[in-house]
Coordinates of C-alpha atoms in Angstrom, one line a residue:
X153 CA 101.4 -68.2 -1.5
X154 CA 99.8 -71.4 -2.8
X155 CA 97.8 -69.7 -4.9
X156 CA 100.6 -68.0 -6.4
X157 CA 102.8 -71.2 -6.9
X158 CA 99.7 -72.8 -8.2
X159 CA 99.3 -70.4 -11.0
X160 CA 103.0 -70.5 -11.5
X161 CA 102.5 -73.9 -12.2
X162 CA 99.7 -73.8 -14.5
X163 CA 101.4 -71.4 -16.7
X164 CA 104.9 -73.2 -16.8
X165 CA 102.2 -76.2 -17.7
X166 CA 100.6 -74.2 -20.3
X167 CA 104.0 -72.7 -21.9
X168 CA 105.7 -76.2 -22.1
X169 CA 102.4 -77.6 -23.9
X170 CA 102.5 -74.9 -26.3
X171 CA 106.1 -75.6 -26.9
X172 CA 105.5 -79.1 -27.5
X173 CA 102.7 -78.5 -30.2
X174 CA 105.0 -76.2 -32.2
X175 CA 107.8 -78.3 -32.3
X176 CA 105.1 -81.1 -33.4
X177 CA 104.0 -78.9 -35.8
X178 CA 107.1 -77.8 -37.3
X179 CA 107.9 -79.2 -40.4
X180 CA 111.2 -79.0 -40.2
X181 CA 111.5 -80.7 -37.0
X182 CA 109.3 -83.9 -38.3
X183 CA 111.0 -83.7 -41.5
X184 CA 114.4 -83.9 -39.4
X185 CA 113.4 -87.0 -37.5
X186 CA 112.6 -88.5 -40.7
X187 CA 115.8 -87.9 -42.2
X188 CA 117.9 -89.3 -39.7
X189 CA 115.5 -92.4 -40.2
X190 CA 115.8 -92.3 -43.3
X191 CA 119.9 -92.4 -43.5
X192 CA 119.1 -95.4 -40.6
X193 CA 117.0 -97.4 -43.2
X194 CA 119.3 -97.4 -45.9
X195 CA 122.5 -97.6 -44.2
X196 CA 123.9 -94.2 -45.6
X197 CA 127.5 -93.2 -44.2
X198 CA 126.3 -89.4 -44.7
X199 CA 124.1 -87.0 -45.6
X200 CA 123.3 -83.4 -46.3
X201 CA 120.0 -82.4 -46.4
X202 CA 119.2 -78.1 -47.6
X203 CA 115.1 -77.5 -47.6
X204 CA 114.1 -73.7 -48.8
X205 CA 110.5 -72.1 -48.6
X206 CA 109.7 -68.8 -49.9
X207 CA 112.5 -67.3 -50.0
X208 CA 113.9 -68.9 -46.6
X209 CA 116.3 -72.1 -45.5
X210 CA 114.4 -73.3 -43.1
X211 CA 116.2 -76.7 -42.9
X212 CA 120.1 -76.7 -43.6
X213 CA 121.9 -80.5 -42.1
X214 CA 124.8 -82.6 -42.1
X215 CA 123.9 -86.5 -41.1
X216 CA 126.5 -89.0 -40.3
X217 CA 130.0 -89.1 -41.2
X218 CA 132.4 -88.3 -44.0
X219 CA 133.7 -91.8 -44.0
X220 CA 132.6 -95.0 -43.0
X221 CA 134.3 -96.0 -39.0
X222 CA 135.9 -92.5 -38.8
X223 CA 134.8 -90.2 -36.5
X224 CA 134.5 -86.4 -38.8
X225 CA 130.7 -85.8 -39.2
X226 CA 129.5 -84.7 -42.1
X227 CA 128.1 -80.8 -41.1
X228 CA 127.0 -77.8 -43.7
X229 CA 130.4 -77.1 -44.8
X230 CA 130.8 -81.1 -45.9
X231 CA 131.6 -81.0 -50.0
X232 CA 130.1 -83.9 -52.1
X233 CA 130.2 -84.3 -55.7
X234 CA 127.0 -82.3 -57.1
X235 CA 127.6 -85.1 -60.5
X236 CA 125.1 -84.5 -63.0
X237 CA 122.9 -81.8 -60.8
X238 CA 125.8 -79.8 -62.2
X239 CA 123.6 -79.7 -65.6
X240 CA 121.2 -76.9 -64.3
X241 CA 124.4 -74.6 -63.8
X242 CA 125.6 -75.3 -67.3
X243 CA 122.7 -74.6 -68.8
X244 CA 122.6 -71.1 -66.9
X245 CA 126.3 -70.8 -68.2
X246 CA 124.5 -70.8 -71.4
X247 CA 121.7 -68.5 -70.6
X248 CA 123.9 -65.5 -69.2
X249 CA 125.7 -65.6 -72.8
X250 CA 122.0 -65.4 -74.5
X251 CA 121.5 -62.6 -72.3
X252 CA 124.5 -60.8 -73.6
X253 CA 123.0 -61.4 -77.2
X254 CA 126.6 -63.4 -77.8
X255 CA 124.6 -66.7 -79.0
X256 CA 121.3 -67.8 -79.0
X257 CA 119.6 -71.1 -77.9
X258 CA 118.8 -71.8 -81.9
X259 CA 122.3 -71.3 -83.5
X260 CA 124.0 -74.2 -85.1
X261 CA 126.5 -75.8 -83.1
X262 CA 128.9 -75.5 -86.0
X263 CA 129.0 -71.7 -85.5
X264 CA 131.0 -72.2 -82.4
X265 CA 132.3 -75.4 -82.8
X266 CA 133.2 -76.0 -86.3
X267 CA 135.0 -79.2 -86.0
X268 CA 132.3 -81.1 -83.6
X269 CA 131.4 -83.8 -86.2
X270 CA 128.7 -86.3 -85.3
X271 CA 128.6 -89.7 -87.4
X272 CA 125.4 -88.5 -89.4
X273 CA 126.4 -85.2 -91.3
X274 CA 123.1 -83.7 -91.5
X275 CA 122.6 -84.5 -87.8
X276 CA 125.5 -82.6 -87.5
X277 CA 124.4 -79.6 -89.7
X278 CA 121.4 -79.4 -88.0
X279 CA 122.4 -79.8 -84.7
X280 CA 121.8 -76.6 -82.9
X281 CA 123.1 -75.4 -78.9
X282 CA 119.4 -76.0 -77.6
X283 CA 120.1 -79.8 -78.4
X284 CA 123.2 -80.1 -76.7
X285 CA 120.9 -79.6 -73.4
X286 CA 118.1 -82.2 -74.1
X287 CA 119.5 -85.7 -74.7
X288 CA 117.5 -86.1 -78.2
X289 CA 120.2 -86.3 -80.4
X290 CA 119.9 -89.3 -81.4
X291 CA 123.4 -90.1 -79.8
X292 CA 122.8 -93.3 -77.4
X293 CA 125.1 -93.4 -74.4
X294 CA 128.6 -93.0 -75.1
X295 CA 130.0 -92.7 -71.5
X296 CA 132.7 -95.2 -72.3
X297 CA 134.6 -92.6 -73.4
X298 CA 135.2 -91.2 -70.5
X299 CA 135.0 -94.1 -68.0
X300 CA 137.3 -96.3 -69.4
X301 CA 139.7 -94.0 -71.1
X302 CA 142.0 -91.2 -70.0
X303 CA 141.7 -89.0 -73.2
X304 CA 141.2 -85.1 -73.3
X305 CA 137.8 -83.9 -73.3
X306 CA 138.9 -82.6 -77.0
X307 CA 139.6 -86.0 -77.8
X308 CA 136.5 -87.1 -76.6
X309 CA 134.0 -84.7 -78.5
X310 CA 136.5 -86.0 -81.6
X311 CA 135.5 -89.6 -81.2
X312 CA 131.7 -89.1 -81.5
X313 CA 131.7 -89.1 -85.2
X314 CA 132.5 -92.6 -84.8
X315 CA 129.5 -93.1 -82.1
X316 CA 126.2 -94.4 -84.5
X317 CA 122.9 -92.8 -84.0
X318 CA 120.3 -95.1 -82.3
X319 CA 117.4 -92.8 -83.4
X320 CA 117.2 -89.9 -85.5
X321 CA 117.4 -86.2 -84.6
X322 CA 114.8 -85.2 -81.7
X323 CA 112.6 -88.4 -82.3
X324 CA 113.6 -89.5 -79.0
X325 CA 115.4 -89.0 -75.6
X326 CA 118.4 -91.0 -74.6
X327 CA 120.2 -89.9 -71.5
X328 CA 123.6 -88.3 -73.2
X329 CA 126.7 -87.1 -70.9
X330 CA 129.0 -85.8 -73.8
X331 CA 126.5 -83.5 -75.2
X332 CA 127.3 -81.2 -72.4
X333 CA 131.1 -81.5 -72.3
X334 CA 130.1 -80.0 -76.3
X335 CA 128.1 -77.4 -74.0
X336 CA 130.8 -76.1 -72.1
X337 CA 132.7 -75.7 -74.7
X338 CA 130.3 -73.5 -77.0
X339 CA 131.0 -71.5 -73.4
X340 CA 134.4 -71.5 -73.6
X341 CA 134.3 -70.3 -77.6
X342 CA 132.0 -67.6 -76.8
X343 CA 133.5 -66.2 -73.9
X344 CA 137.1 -66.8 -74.3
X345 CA 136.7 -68.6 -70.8
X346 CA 137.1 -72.7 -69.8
X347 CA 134.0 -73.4 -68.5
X348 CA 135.7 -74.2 -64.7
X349 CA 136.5 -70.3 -65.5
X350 CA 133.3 -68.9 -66.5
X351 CA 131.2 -70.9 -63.8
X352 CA 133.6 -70.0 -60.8
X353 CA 133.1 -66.1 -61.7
X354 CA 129.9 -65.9 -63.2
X355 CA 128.2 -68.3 -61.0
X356 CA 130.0 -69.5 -57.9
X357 CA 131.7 -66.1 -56.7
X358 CA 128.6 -63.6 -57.5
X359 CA 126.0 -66.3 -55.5
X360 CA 128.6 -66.4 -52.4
X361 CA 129.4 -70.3 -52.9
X362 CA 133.4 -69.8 -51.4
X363 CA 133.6 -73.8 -50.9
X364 CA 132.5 -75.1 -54.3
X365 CA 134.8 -76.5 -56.9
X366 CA 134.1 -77.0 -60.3
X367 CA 136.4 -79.8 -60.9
X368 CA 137.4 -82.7 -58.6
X369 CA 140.8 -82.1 -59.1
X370 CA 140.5 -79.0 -56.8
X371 CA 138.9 -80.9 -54.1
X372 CA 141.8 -80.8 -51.6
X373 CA 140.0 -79.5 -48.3
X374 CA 139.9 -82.6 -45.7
X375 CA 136.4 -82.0 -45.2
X376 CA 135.0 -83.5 -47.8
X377 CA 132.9 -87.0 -48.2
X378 CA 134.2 -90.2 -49.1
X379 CA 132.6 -92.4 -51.7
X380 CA 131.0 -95.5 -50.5
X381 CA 129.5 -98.7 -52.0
X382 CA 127.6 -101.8 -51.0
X383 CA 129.1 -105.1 -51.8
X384 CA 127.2 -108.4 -50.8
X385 CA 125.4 -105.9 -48.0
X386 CA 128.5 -104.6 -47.2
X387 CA 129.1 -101.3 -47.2
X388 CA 132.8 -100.2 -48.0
X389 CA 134.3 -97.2 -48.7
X390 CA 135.8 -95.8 -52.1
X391 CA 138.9 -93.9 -52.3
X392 CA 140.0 -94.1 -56.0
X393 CA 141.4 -90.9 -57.4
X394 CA 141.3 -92.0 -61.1
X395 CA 137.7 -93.3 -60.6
X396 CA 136.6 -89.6 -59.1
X397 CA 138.1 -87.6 -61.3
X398 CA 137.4 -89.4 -64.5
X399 CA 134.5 -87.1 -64.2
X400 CA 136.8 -83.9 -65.1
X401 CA 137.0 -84.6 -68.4
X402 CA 133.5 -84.0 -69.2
X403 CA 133.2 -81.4 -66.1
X404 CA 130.5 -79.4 -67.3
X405 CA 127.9 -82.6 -67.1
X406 CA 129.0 -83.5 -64.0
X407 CA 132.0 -82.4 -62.1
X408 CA 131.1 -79.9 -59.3
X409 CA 131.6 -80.5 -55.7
X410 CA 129.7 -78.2 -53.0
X411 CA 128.2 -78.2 -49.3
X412 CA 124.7 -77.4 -48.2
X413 CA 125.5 -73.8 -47.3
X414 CA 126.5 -72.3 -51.0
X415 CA 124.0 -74.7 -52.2
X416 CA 121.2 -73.1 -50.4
X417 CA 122.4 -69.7 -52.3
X418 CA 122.2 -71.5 -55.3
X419 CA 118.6 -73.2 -54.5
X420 CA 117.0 -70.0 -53.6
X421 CA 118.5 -67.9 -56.8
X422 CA 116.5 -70.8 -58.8
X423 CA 113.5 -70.6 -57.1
X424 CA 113.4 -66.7 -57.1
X425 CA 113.3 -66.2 -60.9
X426 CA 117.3 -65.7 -61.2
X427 CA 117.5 -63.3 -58.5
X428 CA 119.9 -62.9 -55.8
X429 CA 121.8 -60.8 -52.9
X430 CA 125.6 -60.5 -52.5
X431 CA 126.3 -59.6 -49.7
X432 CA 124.1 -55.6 -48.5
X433 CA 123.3 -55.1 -51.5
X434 CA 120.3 -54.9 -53.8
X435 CA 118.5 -58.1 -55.2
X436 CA 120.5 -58.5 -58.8
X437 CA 119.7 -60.7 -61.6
X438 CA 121.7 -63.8 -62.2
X439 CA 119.8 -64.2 -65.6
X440 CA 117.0 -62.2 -67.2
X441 CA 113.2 -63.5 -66.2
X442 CA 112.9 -64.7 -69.8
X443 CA 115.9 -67.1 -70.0
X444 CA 115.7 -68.0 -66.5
X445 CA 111.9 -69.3 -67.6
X446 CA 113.7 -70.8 -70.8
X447 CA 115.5 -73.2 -69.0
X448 CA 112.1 -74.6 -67.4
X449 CA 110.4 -74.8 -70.4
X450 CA 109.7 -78.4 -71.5
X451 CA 111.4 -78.8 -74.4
X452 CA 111.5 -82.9 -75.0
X453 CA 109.3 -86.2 -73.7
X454 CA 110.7 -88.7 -71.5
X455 CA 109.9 -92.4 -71.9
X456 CA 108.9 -94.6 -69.0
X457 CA 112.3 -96.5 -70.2
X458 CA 114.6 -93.4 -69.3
X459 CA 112.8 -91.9 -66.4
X460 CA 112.8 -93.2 -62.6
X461 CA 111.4 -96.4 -61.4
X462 CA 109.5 -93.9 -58.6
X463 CA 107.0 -93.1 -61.5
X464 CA 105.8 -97.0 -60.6
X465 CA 104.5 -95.0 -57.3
X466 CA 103.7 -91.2 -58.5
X467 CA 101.9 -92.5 -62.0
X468 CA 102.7 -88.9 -63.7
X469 CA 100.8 -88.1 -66.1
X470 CA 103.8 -86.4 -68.1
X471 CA 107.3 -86.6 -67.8
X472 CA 109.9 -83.8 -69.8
X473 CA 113.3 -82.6 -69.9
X474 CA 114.1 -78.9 -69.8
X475 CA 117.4 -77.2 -70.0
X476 CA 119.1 -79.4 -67.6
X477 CA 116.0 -80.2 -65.4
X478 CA 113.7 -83.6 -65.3
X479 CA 110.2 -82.6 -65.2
X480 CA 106.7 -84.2 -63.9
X481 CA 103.5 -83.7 -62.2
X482 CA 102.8 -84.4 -58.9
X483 CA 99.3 -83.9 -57.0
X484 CA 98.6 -81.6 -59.2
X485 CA 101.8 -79.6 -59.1
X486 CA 104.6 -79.1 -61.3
X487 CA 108.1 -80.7 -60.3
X488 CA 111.6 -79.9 -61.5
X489 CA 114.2 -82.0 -60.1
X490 CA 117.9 -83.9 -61.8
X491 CA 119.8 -86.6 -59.6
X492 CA 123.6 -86.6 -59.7
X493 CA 124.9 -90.4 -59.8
X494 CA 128.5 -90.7 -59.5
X495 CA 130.6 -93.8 -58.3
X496 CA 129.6 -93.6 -54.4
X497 CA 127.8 -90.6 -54.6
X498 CA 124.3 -89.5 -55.1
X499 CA 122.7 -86.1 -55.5
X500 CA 119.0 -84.4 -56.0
X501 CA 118.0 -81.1 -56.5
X502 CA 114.1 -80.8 -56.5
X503 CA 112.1 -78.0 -57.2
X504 CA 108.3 -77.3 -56.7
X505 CA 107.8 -74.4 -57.7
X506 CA 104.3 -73.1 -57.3
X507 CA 105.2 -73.7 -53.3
X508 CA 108.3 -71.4 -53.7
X509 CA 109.9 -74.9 -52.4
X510 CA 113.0 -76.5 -53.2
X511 CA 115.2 -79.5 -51.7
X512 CA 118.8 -80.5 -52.6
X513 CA 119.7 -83.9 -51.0
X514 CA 123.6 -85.2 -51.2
X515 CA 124.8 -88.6 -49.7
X516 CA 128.2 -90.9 -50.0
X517 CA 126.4 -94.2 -50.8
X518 CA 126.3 -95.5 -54.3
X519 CA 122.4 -95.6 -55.9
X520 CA 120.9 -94.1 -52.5
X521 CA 117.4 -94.0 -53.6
X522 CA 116.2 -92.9 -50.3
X523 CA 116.9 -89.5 -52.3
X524 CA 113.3 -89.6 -53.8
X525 CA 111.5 -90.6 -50.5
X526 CA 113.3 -87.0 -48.9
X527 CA 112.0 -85.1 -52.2
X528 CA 108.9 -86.3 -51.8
X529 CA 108.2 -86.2 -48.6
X530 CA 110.0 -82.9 -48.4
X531 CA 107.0 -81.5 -51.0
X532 CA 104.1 -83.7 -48.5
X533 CA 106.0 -81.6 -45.6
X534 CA 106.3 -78.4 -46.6
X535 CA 104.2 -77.7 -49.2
X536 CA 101.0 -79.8 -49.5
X537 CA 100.1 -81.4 -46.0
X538 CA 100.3 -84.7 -47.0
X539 CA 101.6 -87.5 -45.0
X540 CA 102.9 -90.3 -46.8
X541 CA 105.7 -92.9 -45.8
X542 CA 107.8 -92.5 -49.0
X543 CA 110.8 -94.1 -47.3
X544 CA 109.0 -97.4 -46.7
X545 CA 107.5 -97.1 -50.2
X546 CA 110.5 -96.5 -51.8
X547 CA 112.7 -99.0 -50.2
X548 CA 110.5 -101.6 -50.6
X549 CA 110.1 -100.6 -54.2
X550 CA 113.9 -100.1 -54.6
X551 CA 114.4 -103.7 -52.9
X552 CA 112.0 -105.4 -55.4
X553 CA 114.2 -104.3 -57.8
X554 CA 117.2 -105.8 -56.4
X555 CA 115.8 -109.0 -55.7
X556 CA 114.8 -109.1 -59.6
X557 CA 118.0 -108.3 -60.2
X558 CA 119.4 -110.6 -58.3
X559 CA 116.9 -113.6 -59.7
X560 CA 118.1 -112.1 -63.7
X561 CA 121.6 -112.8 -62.7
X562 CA 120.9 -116.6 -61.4
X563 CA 118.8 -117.0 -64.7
X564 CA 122.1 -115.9 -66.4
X565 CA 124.3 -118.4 -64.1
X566 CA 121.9 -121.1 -64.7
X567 CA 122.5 -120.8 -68.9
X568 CA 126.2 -121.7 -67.9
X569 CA 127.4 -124.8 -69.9
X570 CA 129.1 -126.9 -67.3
X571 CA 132.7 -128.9 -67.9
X572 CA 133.4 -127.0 -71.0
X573 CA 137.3 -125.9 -72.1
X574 CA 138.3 -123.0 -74.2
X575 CA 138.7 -123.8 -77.7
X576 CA 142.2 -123.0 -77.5
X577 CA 145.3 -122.9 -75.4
X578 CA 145.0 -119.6 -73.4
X579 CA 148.3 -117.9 -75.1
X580 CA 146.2 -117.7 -78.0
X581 CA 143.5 -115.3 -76.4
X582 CA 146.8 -112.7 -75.3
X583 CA 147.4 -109.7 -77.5
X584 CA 146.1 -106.3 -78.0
X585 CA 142.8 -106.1 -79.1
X586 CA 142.1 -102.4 -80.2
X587 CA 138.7 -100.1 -81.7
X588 CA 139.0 -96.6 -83.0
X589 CA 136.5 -95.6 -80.7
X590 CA 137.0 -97.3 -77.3
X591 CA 140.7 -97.8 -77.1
X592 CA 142.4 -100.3 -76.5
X593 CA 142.4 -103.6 -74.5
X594 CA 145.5 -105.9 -73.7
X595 CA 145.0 -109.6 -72.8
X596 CA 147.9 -111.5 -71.1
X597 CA 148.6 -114.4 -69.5
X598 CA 149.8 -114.8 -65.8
X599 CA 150.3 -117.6 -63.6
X600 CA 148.1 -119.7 -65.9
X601 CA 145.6 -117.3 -65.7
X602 CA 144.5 -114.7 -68.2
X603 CA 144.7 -110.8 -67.2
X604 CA 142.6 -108.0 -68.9
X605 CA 143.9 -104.4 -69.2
X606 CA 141.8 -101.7 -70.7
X607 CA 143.2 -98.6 -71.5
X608 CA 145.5 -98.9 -68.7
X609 CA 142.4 -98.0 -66.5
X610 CA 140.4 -100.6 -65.9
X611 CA 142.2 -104.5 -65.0
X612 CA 141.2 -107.7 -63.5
X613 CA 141.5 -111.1 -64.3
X614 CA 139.6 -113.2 -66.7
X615 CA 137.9 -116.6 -65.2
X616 CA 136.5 -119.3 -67.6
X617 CA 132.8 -119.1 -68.0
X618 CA 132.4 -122.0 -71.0
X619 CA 133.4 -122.3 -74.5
X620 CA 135.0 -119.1 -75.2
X621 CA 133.4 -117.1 -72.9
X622 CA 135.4 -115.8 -69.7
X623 CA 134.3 -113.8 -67.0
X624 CA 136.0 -110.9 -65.9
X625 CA 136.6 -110.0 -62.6
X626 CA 137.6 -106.4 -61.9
X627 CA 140.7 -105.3 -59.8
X628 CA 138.8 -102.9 -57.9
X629 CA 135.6 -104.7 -56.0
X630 CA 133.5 -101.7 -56.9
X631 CA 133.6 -102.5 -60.9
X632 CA 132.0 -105.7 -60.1
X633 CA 132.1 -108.5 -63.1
X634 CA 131.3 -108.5 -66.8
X635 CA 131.3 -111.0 -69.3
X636 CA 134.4 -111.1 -72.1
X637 CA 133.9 -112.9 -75.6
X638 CA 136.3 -114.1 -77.9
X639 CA 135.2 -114.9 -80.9
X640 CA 136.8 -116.9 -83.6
X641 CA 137.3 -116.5 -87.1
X642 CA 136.9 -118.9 -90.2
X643 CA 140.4 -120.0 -89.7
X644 CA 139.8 -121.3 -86.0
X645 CA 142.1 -118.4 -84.6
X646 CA 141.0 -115.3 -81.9
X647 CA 139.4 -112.2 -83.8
X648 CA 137.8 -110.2 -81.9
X649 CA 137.3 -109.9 -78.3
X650 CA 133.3 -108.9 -77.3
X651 CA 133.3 -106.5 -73.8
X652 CA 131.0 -104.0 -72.9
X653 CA 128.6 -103.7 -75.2
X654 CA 131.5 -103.5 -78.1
X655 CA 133.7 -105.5 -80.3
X656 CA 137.7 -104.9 -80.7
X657 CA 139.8 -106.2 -83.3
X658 CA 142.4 -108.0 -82.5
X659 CA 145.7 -106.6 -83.3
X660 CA 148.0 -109.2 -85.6
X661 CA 151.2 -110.3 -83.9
X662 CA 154.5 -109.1 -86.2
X663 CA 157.1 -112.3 -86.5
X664 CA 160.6 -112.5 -86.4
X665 CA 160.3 -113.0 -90.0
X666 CA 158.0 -109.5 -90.5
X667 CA 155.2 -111.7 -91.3
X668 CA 152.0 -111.7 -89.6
X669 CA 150.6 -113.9 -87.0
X670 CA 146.9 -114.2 -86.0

């Protein structure tokens, strides 16, 4: 009877020891733990997390909550905004209508798109669908157009004949949003479909993804994740409709929402060549193997300047862009990855490819880097047996970067000219100040104070700095502060008003008598 009991122990013993090791040596398990440290480190609301290996989800998780001090976790089914990870999918857009021999990845853009003018004509005769994916131009960043205005996206793709080139055709690489709004509409001419349209059934419904949107404007299920940001340390939530969907107007860079369980459909159709299941049926092809390798084909360099302050830890030796995919090595191997940046929301999808690996990361704090350290450890974990603290690397890389920033901003507080007064009285800085390609921006004054209005979007009020200079204090705490110029003309009166990176006119002031005041 002892004997018996004895061996009873020994074998419980032995079966609880075995158990242990394999949870140990699990990957997911210790890539779990480290997650939910992770979203500890950097003070993260929530998370999704969605690992695939060969074919298989072997990690699929919602961390935290939905909303700072509520109580709804976030959990599989939690949408976030996918922001500019949505690139890879409109670039596929693309791909099924070279498939179908409707267009190919050479045509001018002016085949489809005969009015798209860009400010160079010969950029613009030359400009061909391939370069609408790549960010080489020549175009510098023109996102103004859609974060400060409320324009169509027509509208939009109008006004970049008045945006100057910074470099010339394909001698460089310059992030560029808009280029893809022209993107999804070459999609839209082609297939006599909006892009929302063509994505929802060519994309979305085949894969199985029943939750995702393609525009913010149909996010309407409760739950969903809440935009956050850090202020001073503090993080605060974000709940701006106006802010979110400002990204709708240039959907197809950026504008798709989803959860971890239709984006693990999505994942493993990219890692698998194009191919997929719906539902008991046979593997089908989302894109032929040729395209589908098209869109990982390097097709443009990336300068230290544009790519990721992480490279300070990974030293690549090359960085590319592909067709809606960054690109570098890593030990060795191959990596295809694009972040999503959105007011209060981050996204990453990461491939590596060679390791039939891939990791999609979404989280509701504004600039979470820890995104990186979960790529890259995801690859150590899964893939290559390496075991490396990328959180603590990151955030103390991250947080040397703050601090610099921080020091750059007293340098510019320190250049302040104390116990100076506007040149004039502050009636004379009110008016409309106006640029064909940026709108409009009103200046009034209230209660002895002057108030900034641009585009009817964006408000706050305007504290003096010295001379001339006023700083501008946004109405939402998010926005943060700029600085606002007015500069003076020969005659000693207001001209122009200097914001943003831009000058606008001001407008002249019609008298009683028709005549004009400046």
């Amino acid at each position: 009877m002892k004997f018996a009991l004895l061996c009873a122990l020994l074998i419980s013993s032995h079966c609880l020891m075995a158990q242990s090791k394999t949870r140990q040596a699990d990957p997911a398990v210790a890539y779990d733990a480290y997650v939910q440290q992770a979203v500890r480190d950097w003070h993260v609301p929530g998370l999704t997390v969605t690992v695939v290996k060969d074919g298989k989800v072997v990690l699929k998780k919602g961390y935290g909550v939905r909303e700072l001090n509520k109580a709804e976790p976030v959990n599989t089914q939690t949408l976030f905004a996918m922001a500019s990870t949505t690139k890879a999918m409109t670039a596929a857009c693309l791909g099924m209508l070279v498939d179908e021999g409707k267009l190919h990845w050479d045509d001018p853009v002016l085949t489809y798109l005969p009015n798209f003018q860009l400010y160079d004509p010969a950029v613009t005769r030359e400009l061909r669908v391939r370069d609408l994916l790549t960010h080489n131009t020549g175009v510098g960043n023109a996102d103004l157009l859609w974060t400060i205005m409320q324009i169509p996206s027509d509208e939009i793709l109008n006004r970049m004949r008045l945006v100057k080139p910074v470099y010339s055709l394909r001698s460089g690489f310059i992030y560029q949003n808009i280029m893809y709004l022209a993107a999804g509409k070459v999609v839209e001419k082609v297939s006599g479909q909006p892009w929302e349209t063509f994505i929802r059934q060519r994309i979305f419904e085949p894969l199985g993804m029943t939750r995702t949107k393609a525009l913010f404007r149909e996010v309407t299920d409760p739950n969903r994740a809440w935009p956050h940001v850090a202020v001073n340390d503090t993080v605060r939530v974000v709940k701006n409709k106006r802010e979110e969907g400002a990204v709708d107007a240039v959907g197809p860079a950026g504008s798709v929402w989803s959860c971890s369980d239709d984006l693990a459909l999505w994942m493993q159709c990219m890692l698998d060549s194009g191919r997929y299941r719906s539902g008991n049926a046979e593997s089908r092809q989302l894109l032929k193997p040729a395209t589908w390798a098209e869109l990982f084909k390097p097709q443009v360099i990336v300068t230290d300047a544009q790519f990721y302050p992480s490279q300070v830890l990974t030293k690549p030796t090359w960085k590319t862009y592909a067709l809606g995919w960054f690109q570098h090595d890593y030990r060795g191997h191959r990596v295809n990855f694009h972040t999503g940046s959105l007011t209060g929301m981050v996204a990453m999808h990461a491939q590596l490819p060679d390791q039939k690996l891939a990791v999609y990361i979404q989280g509701n704090l504004d600039h979470a880097e820890l995104r990186h350290a979960l790529m890259y450890r995801a690859f150590d974990q899964f893939a290559l047996g390496i075991s490396r603290d990328w959180n603590a690397d990151l955030y103390k890389l991250y947080s040397d970067i703050q601090l610099r920033r921080k020091a750059a901003e007293r340098r510019v507080d320190s250049l302040r000219v104390r116990n100076t007064k506007p040149s004039l009285p502050l009636t004379a800085y009110a008016g409309q100040y106006t640029d064909p390609l940026y709108g409009k921006v009103n200046v009034s004054v209230q209660d002895d104070k002057l108030v900034f209005s641009a585009n009817d979007v964006m408000a706050g009020r305007l504290d003096h700095w010295h001379y001339d200079t006023f700083r501008l204090t946004y109405s939402n705490f998010w926005e943060g502060t700029d600085a606002v110029g007015f500069i003076l003309d020969s005659r000693g009166s207001v001209a122009r008003l200097s914001w943003a990176g831009t000058e606008l006119l001001k407008t002249p002031t019609p008298t009683s008598k028709g005549v004009a005041e400046r």
